[in-house]
Amino acid sequence: MYRMLSAAVLALLTVSLAEGHFAFIVPTEKGDGAQVIFSDELKPDTNVNIEKIASTKLTLRDSAGKESPLEWKKGEGFYAVTVPGGGTRVVYGVTDYGVLQKGEGKPFKLTYLPKAVLGAATAKEATVGEKLELEVLVAGAPGKTKFQVLAAGKPIPELEVSVMLPDGAKKAVKTDKEGFTPEFDARGRYGVVAKKIEAKTGEHAGKKFDETRVYATLVCDVEK
């Protein structure tokens, strides 16, 4: 079992997950490709400049666990990527959004960590692991699907998570002491957003920041 995060860190993590646009990797219907989007749902928002996430670097983890970089091609409101191979594959990315400041608030460094599973969502191959600062995993069986949120491999309890259900509805839930959300009985495509905030100072691209904000997203299909 993963070690639990300290109470001090948890206090920083239990922050309300606001509505907004996030980076998602959305698999194609045939499972031979994906679209990288910046949206508040699992389809492109053509009203938003997709170049906001042009810094995204994508990696393919194939069914054998081998990793390789992926190239994308710009479309209208999305970046298209071809995903070779078969079996369970994971496409994950890192979007370095930069340093932002809202009003008189603290300047913060923003990072998106989008991930998609093509194939069996609960397979062991669907886990990237500790190299990801924040990751959402799928657990349970169809009809009893739940998600687990890990920070560098450690479960995060009492964290607010936004779950997009197969019918398009959104539900805000909290993780339990082992980082798991409640179970969901619907089958089909899910989208999940988890957020981690830490009081961490630094400098990025010549701009100073007082905290970091990381959003991990997951898109997966639960057996119908």
Short mmCIF file of C-alpha atoms in Angstrom, two decimals:
data_model
loop_
_atom_site.label_atom_id
_atom_site.label_comp_id
_atom_site.label_asym_id
_atom_site.label_seq_id
_atom_site.Cartn_x
_atom_site.Cartn_y
_atom_site.Cartn_z
CA MET A 1 0.00 0.00 0.00
CA TYR A 2 1.25 3.49 -0.81
CA ARG A 3 2.40 5.72 2.04
CA MET A 4 -0.05 8.44 2.99
CA LEU A 5 0.70 12.12 2.52
CA SER A 6 1.41 14.27 5.56
CA ALA A 7 -1.36 16.32 7.18
CA ALA A 8 0.44 19.55 6.25
CA VAL A 9 0.43 18.66 2.57
CA LEU A 10 -3.17 17.45 2.72
CA ALA A 11 -4.28 20.83 4.01
CA LEU A 12 -2.96 22.36 0.81
CA LEU A 13 -4.60 19.73 -1.38
CA THR A 14 -8.18 19.98 -0.12
CA VAL A 15 -9.10 22.95 -2.24
CA SER A 16 -12.40 23.25 -4.04
CA LEU A 17 -12.16 22.24 -7.69
CA ALA A 18 -13.68 25.12 -9.65
CA GLU A 19 -15.30 24.87 -13.04
CA GLY A 20 -12.98 25.77 -15.86
CA HIS A 21 -11.11 24.61 -18.92
CA PHE A 22 -8.64 21.75 -18.62
CA ALA A 23 -6.33 19.84 -20.92
CA PHE A 24 -7.81 16.46 -21.87
CA ILE A 25 -6.63 13.67 -24.14
CA VAL A 26 -9.74 12.18 -25.76
CA PRO A 27 -9.36 8.84 -27.61
CA THR A 28 -10.99 8.39 -31.01
CA GLU A 29 -13.82 5.91 -31.36
CA LYS A 30 -11.63 3.35 -33.13
CA GLY A 31 -8.85 3.66 -30.55
CA ASP A 32 -6.23 4.47 -33.19
CA GLY A 33 -5.75 8.08 -32.21
CA ALA A 34 -6.72 10.89 -29.87
CA GLN A 35 -7.45 14.59 -29.68
CA VAL A 36 -5.73 16.87 -27.19
CA ILE A 37 -8.23 19.56 -26.23
CA PHE A 38 -8.59 22.50 -23.85
CA SER A 39 -12.20 22.48 -22.76
CA ASP A 40 -14.71 22.17 -19.92
CA GLU A 41 -16.11 18.97 -21.46
CA LEU A 42 -14.82 16.04 -23.50
CA LYS A 43 -15.06 17.73 -26.87
CA PRO A 44 -13.16 20.62 -28.45
CA ASP A 45 -14.09 24.17 -27.52
CA THR A 46 -13.50 26.11 -30.74
CA ASN A 47 -14.02 29.39 -28.88
CA VAL A 48 -10.74 28.86 -27.04
CA ASN A 49 -7.33 29.29 -28.67
CA ILE A 50 -5.89 25.77 -28.71
CA GLU A 51 -2.40 27.28 -28.80
CA LYS A 52 -2.83 27.94 -25.08
CA ILE A 53 -1.67 24.32 -24.62
CA ALA A 54 0.84 24.24 -27.48
CA SER A 55 3.61 23.39 -24.98
CA THR A 56 2.08 19.96 -24.34
CA LYS A 57 4.55 17.09 -24.65
CA LEU A 58 2.94 13.70 -25.26
CA THR A 59 4.18 10.21 -24.46
CA LEU A 60 2.81 6.82 -25.53
CA ARG A 61 3.13 3.87 -23.18
CA ASP A 62 2.36 0.78 -25.24
CA SER A 63 0.92 -2.55 -24.05
CA ALA A 64 4.45 -3.81 -23.28
CA GLY A 65 5.26 -0.78 -21.14
CA LYS A 66 7.61 0.79 -23.68
CA GLU A 67 7.42 4.57 -23.87
CA SER A 68 7.95 6.81 -26.89
CA PRO A 69 7.17 10.47 -27.73
CA LEU A 70 4.15 11.32 -29.88
CA GLU A 71 3.81 14.08 -32.43
CA TRP A 72 0.57 15.97 -32.95
CA LYS A 73 -1.05 17.90 -35.77
CA LYS A 74 -3.12 21.02 -35.21
CA GLY A 75 -6.82 20.87 -36.02
CA GLU A 76 -9.74 23.20 -35.33
CA GLY A 77 -9.89 23.39 -31.55
CA PHE A 78 -7.67 20.36 -30.97
CA TYR A 79 -4.34 18.68 -31.62
CA ALA A 80 -4.68 15.33 -33.39
CA VAL A 81 -2.36 12.45 -32.60
CA THR A 82 -2.08 8.95 -34.08
CA VAL A 83 -1.74 6.19 -31.48
CA PRO A 84 -0.10 3.07 -32.94
CA GLY A 85 -0.28 -0.48 -31.60
CA GLY A 86 -3.00 -2.50 -29.95
CA GLY A 87 -4.00 -3.73 -26.52
CA THR A 88 -4.05 -1.38 -23.55
CA ARG A 89 -2.10 1.80 -24.22
CA VAL A 90 -1.72 5.03 -22.30
CA VAL A 91 -1.20 8.46 -23.78
CA TYR A 92 -0.12 11.04 -21.23
CA GLY A 93 1.22 14.53 -21.41
CA VAL A 94 2.72 17.47 -19.59
CA THR A 95 1.39 20.95 -20.35
CA ASP A 96 3.59 23.68 -18.90
CA TYR A 97 1.12 26.57 -18.89
CA GLY A 98 3.41 29.08 -17.21
CA VAL A 99 3.08 31.55 -14.32
CA LEU A 100 -0.28 33.28 -13.78
CA GLN A 101 -1.76 35.70 -11.27
CA LYS A 102 -5.44 36.43 -10.67
CA GLY A 103 -6.14 39.90 -9.27
CA GLU A 104 -4.27 40.46 -6.02
CA GLY A 105 -3.77 36.73 -5.48
CA LYS A 106 -0.46 34.92 -5.32
CA PRO A 107 1.35 34.25 -8.59
CA PHE A 108 1.29 30.53 -9.31
CA LYS A 109 2.90 28.11 -11.73
CA LEU A 110 0.25 26.11 -13.59
CA THR A 111 0.75 22.61 -15.01
CA TYR A 112 -1.72 20.22 -16.64
CA LEU A 113 -1.11 16.47 -16.67
CA PRO A 114 -3.63 14.97 -19.12
CA LYS A 115 -3.89 11.20 -19.53
CA ALA A 116 -6.05 8.79 -21.54
CA VAL A 117 -6.33 5.01 -21.44
CA LEU A 118 -7.02 3.22 -24.71
CA GLY A 119 -8.14 -0.30 -23.89
CA ALA A 120 -8.77 -1.89 -20.49
CA ALA A 121 -9.00 1.03 -18.07
CA THR A 122 -8.16 -1.06 -14.98
CA ALA A 123 -5.21 -2.95 -16.51
CA LYS A 124 -1.86 -2.60 -14.76
CA GLU A 125 -0.47 -1.11 -17.97
CA ALA A 126 -2.80 1.86 -17.42
CA THR A 127 -0.68 3.15 -14.52
CA VAL A 128 2.18 5.51 -15.34
CA GLY A 129 3.46 5.65 -11.76
CA GLU A 130 5.60 7.88 -9.58
CA LYS A 131 7.09 9.85 -12.47
CA LEU A 132 3.77 11.74 -12.63
CA GLU A 133 3.36 14.40 -9.98
CA LEU A 134 -0.39 13.74 -9.98
CA GLU A 135 -2.25 10.80 -11.57
CA VAL A 136 -5.77 9.41 -11.67
CA LEU A 137 -6.23 5.62 -11.86
CA VAL A 138 -9.28 3.47 -12.53
CA ALA A 139 -10.29 0.66 -10.17
CA GLY A 140 -13.21 -1.67 -9.56
CA ALA A 141 -15.30 -3.52 -12.12
CA PRO A 142 -17.82 -2.30 -14.71
CA GLY A 143 -20.89 -1.18 -12.77
CA LYS A 144 -18.70 -0.49 -9.72
CA THR A 145 -16.12 1.87 -11.16
CA LYS A 146 -14.09 4.11 -8.88
CA PHE A 147 -11.04 6.31 -9.30
CA GLN A 148 -7.92 6.73 -7.20
CA VAL A 149 -5.82 9.89 -7.07
CA LEU A 150 -2.10 9.60 -6.40
CA ALA A 151 0.56 12.26 -5.91
CA ALA A 152 3.91 10.81 -6.99
CA GLY A 153 2.51 7.36 -6.20
CA LYS A 154 0.95 8.24 -2.83
CA PRO A 155 -2.85 8.30 -2.33
CA ILE A 156 -4.50 11.61 -1.52
CA PRO A 157 -7.41 11.40 0.96
CA GLU A 158 -10.20 13.98 1.30
CA LEU A 159 -9.47 15.49 -2.10
CA GLU A 160 -12.24 17.02 -4.18
CA VAL A 161 -12.52 15.42 -7.61
CA SER A 162 -14.78 16.29 -10.54
CA VAL A 163 -16.14 13.30 -12.47
CA MET A 164 -17.76 13.63 -15.89
CA LEU A 165 -20.23 10.77 -16.26
CA PRO A 166 -21.01 8.93 -19.51
CA ASP A 167 -24.36 10.76 -19.78
CA GLY A 168 -22.58 14.13 -19.74
CA ALA A 169 -23.43 15.03 -16.14
CA LYS A 170 -20.70 16.22 -13.76
CA LYS A 171 -20.40 15.11 -10.15
CA ALA A 172 -18.16 16.51 -7.41
CA VAL A 173 -16.95 13.85 -4.97
CA LYS A 174 -14.22 13.39 -2.36
CA THR A 175 -11.62 10.67 -2.06
CA ASP A 176 -11.52 8.38 0.98
CA LYS A 177 -8.50 7.66 3.19
CA GLU A 178 -6.91 5.56 0.44
CA GLY A 179 -7.50 8.12 -2.26
CA PHE A 180 -10.53 6.41 -3.83
CA THR A 181 -13.69 8.10 -5.02
CA PRO A 182 -17.14 6.53 -4.45
CA GLU A 183 -18.25 3.91 -6.99
CA PHE A 184 -20.13 4.75 -10.19
CA ASP A 185 -22.45 2.30 -11.90
CA ALA A 186 -22.64 3.83 -15.39
CA ARG A 187 -20.71 2.30 -18.27
CA GLY A 188 -19.15 4.30 -21.06
CA ARG A 189 -16.73 7.22 -21.26
CA TYR A 190 -15.59 9.03 -18.12
CA GLY A 191 -13.59 12.19 -17.65
CA VAL A 192 -11.94 12.97 -14.30
CA VAL A 193 -10.22 16.12 -13.01
CA ALA A 194 -8.10 16.29 -9.84
CA LYS A 195 -6.19 19.30 -8.53
CA LYS A 196 -3.13 19.67 -6.30
CA ILE A 197 -1.95 22.99 -4.83
CA GLU A 198 1.28 23.46 -2.90
CA ALA A 199 2.89 26.51 -1.30
CA LYS A 200 6.13 26.36 -3.23
CA THR A 201 8.15 29.38 -4.34
CA GLY A 202 10.32 29.54 -7.40
CA GLU A 203 10.93 31.17 -10.75
CA HIS A 204 9.86 30.03 -14.20
CA ALA A 205 10.64 31.74 -17.51
CA GLY A 206 11.75 34.84 -15.64
CA LYS A 207 8.58 35.06 -13.53
CA LYS A 208 8.48 34.37 -9.80
CA PHE A 209 5.70 32.30 -8.21
CA ASP A 210 4.57 31.55 -4.65
CA GLU A 211 2.64 28.34 -5.25
CA THR A 212 2.17 25.56 -7.78
CA ARG A 213 -1.11 24.26 -9.16
CA VAL A 214 -1.27 20.92 -10.94
CA TYR A 215 -4.36 19.51 -12.64
CA ALA A 216 -4.41 15.83 -13.57
CA THR A 217 -7.09 14.68 -16.00
CA LEU A 218 -8.11 11.22 -17.14
CA VAL A 219 -10.32 10.03 -19.98
CA CYS A 220 -11.20 6.36 -20.19
CA ASP A 221 -13.90 3.99 -21.40
CA VAL A 222 -15.53 1.55 -18.98
CA GLU A 223 -16.82 -1.61 -20.65
CA LYS A 224 -20.37 -1.24 -21.92
#
